[in-house]
Amino acid sequence: MLIWPLCLLLFVSAHPVDQGIFIIQIQGLRNADGVATVALYEKDNHLSEDDVKATFKSTIKNNSAVIMTKPLDYGNYSVVVLHDENNNGKMDYNIVRMPKEGVGFSNNPKIGLSKPSFEATKVTLGEKEKKITIKMIYF
């Protein structure tokens, strides 16, 4: 009698989770210095270093870059790009706390004085390959 529930449990737990990759085209990088870094978030408090799902880096050529992620579970993500011009692994700010380096967000929302919401930058990964284009912003 216990064999049937155990077999069912094995089947359910062995069922693979659907996964896909993002192919991220980054446009408008102002130079080829440093690297383009992509951070993926799954939560509303995106841009917090503690909540990064995954990061990826790419060299820059002809003011653009392409990054392919590793396989990720289907779901909603916010994709954030940093043009880390001095390759120090973090965003640099000027004296009034404005970014000195370029940033970009999935869905290319308009940027005001605050970061865009997760909803404004949310993209759904629900296929084997999801191509998105992100345009860089410099302040």
Tab-separated table of C-alpha atoms in Angstrom:
chain	number	residue	atom	x	y	z
A	1	MET	CA	0.000	0.000	0.000
A	2	LEU	CA	2.886	2.392	0.658
A	3	ILE	CA	4.500	1.700	-2.699
A	4	TRP	CA	1.961	3.655	-4.780
A	5	PRO	CA	2.341	6.958	-2.821
A	6	LEU	CA	6.131	6.592	-2.923
A	7	CYS	CA	6.090	6.052	-6.698
A	8	LEU	CA	3.858	9.091	-7.141
A	9	LEU	CA	6.180	11.182	-4.962
A	10	LEU	CA	9.202	10.084	-6.998
A	11	PHE	CA	7.457	10.964	-10.261
A	12	VAL	CA	6.436	14.412	-9.031
A	13	SER	CA	9.840	15.238	-7.525
A	14	ALA	CA	11.707	13.976	-10.606
A	15	HIS	CA	9.589	16.074	-12.977
A	16	PRO	CA	11.918	18.748	-14.371
A	17	VAL	CA	11.116	22.413	-13.832
A	18	ASP	CA	10.645	24.337	-17.070
A	19	GLN	CA	13.633	26.552	-17.722
A	20	GLY	CA	14.775	29.048	-20.314
A	21	ILE	CA	17.451	31.643	-20.913
A	22	PHE	CA	17.475	35.372	-21.474
A	23	ILE	CA	19.439	36.736	-24.418
A	24	ILE	CA	20.039	40.353	-23.455
A	25	GLN	CA	21.090	42.871	-26.113
A	26	ILE	CA	22.565	45.958	-24.431
A	27	GLN	CA	22.617	49.112	-26.556
A	28	GLY	CA	23.952	52.622	-26.090
A	29	LEU	CA	27.041	51.962	-24.008
A	30	ARG	CA	29.081	55.158	-24.201
A	31	ASN	CA	32.454	53.421	-24.543
A	32	ALA	CA	34.135	50.017	-24.383
A	33	ASP	CA	35.706	50.608	-20.961
A	34	GLY	CA	35.089	48.039	-18.243
A	35	VAL	CA	32.305	45.484	-18.501
A	36	ALA	CA	28.541	45.271	-18.822
A	37	THR	CA	27.090	43.535	-15.771
A	38	VAL	CA	23.559	42.131	-15.669
A	39	ALA	CA	21.761	41.422	-12.393
A	40	LEU	CA	18.495	39.468	-12.255
A	41	TYR	CA	15.936	39.994	-9.514
A	42	GLU	CA	12.697	38.186	-8.668
A	43	LYS	CA	11.389	40.465	-5.927
A	44	ASP	CA	9.843	43.882	-5.540
A	45	ASN	CA	12.890	45.196	-3.679
A	46	HIS	CA	15.100	44.753	-6.714
A	47	LEU	CA	18.404	46.610	-6.759
A	48	SER	CA	19.221	45.285	-3.293
A	49	GLU	CA	22.508	43.376	-3.334
A	50	ASP	CA	20.968	40.842	-0.948
A	51	ASP	CA	18.222	39.872	-3.393
A	52	VAL	CA	20.189	39.257	-6.595
A	53	LYS	CA	19.102	35.984	-8.198
A	54	ALA	CA	22.072	35.826	-10.607
A	55	THR	CA	24.700	38.052	-12.231
A	56	PHE	CA	26.431	37.864	-15.599
A	57	LYS	CA	29.222	39.919	-17.208
A	58	SER	CA	30.268	40.672	-20.761
A	59	THR	CA	32.943	42.629	-22.528
A	60	ILE	CA	31.818	45.581	-24.641
A	61	LYS	CA	32.345	45.892	-28.377
A	62	ASN	CA	31.152	48.713	-30.641
A	63	ASN	CA	29.214	50.305	-27.756
A	64	SER	CA	27.042	47.221	-27.280
A	65	ALA	CA	27.112	43.852	-25.565
A	66	VAL	CA	25.147	40.609	-25.603
A	67	ILE	CA	24.697	38.460	-22.527
A	68	MET	CA	23.176	34.975	-22.457
A	69	THR	CA	22.113	33.808	-19.029
A	70	LYS	CA	22.374	30.322	-17.645
A	71	PRO	CA	19.109	28.325	-17.633
A	72	LEU	CA	16.617	29.890	-15.218
A	73	ASP	CA	13.269	28.691	-13.907
A	74	TYR	CA	10.289	30.145	-15.746
A	75	GLY	CA	8.946	33.172	-13.895
A	76	ASN	CA	9.055	36.945	-13.570
A	77	TYR	CA	12.365	38.775	-13.428
A	78	SER	CA	13.669	42.318	-13.373
A	79	VAL	CA	16.808	42.689	-15.490
A	80	VAL	CA	19.209	45.474	-14.506
A	81	VAL	CA	22.381	46.430	-16.397
A	82	LEU	CA	25.367	48.332	-15.003
A	83	HIS	CA	28.069	49.704	-17.290
A	84	ASP	CA	30.895	49.151	-14.818
A	85	GLU	CA	33.368	51.401	-16.602
A	86	ASN	CA	36.156	51.039	-14.046
A	87	ASN	CA	35.441	47.329	-13.457
A	88	ASN	CA	35.260	47.698	-9.676
A	89	GLY	CA	32.119	45.581	-9.327
A	90	LYS	CA	29.810	48.336	-8.092
A	91	MET	CA	27.933	51.454	-9.154
A	92	ASP	CA	29.902	54.654	-8.628
A	93	TYR	CA	28.129	57.879	-7.647
A	94	ASN	CA	28.972	61.570	-7.872
A	95	ILE	CA	28.848	64.004	-4.956
A	96	VAL	CA	25.040	64.402	-5.173
A	97	ARG	CA	24.517	60.597	-5.298
A	98	MET	CA	23.703	60.451	-9.013
A	99	PRO	CA	25.164	57.451	-10.856
A	100	LYS	CA	28.466	58.164	-12.614
A	101	GLU	CA	28.113	55.001	-14.681
A	102	GLY	CA	25.373	53.877	-17.025
A	103	VAL	CA	22.347	51.849	-15.990
A	104	GLY	CA	19.566	50.145	-17.892
A	105	PHE	CA	16.412	48.240	-17.009
A	106	SER	CA	14.243	45.666	-18.716
A	107	ASN	CA	11.303	47.293	-20.531
A	108	ASN	CA	13.368	50.518	-20.726
A	109	PRO	CA	11.135	52.535	-18.347
A	110	LYS	CA	11.465	56.294	-18.027
A	111	ILE	CA	13.699	57.137	-15.095
A	112	GLY	CA	12.924	59.962	-12.686
A	113	LEU	CA	14.582	60.715	-9.377
A	114	SER	CA	13.908	57.230	-8.023
A	115	LYS	CA	14.491	53.711	-9.242
A	116	PRO	CA	11.754	52.119	-11.356
A	117	SER	CA	9.416	49.629	-9.696
A	118	PHE	CA	9.669	45.896	-10.126
A	119	GLU	CA	6.356	45.982	-12.014
A	120	ALA	CA	7.748	48.535	-14.490
A	121	THR	CA	10.773	46.350	-15.213
A	122	LYS	CA	9.202	42.894	-14.921
A	123	VAL	CA	9.708	40.495	-17.831
A	124	THR	CA	8.307	36.982	-17.944
A	125	LEU	CA	10.553	34.096	-18.857
A	126	GLY	CA	8.159	31.454	-20.172
A	127	GLU	CA	9.955	30.075	-23.205
A	128	LYS	CA	13.284	28.427	-23.970
A	129	GLU	CA	14.838	31.703	-25.228
A	130	LYS	CA	13.569	35.174	-24.371
A	131	LYS	CA	15.291	38.025	-26.222
A	132	ILE	CA	15.195	41.489	-24.695
A	133	THR	CA	16.900	44.779	-25.557
A	134	ILE	CA	18.029	47.215	-22.878
A	135	LYS	CA	19.056	50.790	-23.659
A	136	MET	CA	21.610	52.369	-21.364
A	137	ILE	CA	20.965	55.625	-19.503
A	138	TYR	CA	23.670	58.023	-18.360
A	139	PHE	CA	23.028	60.953	-16.023
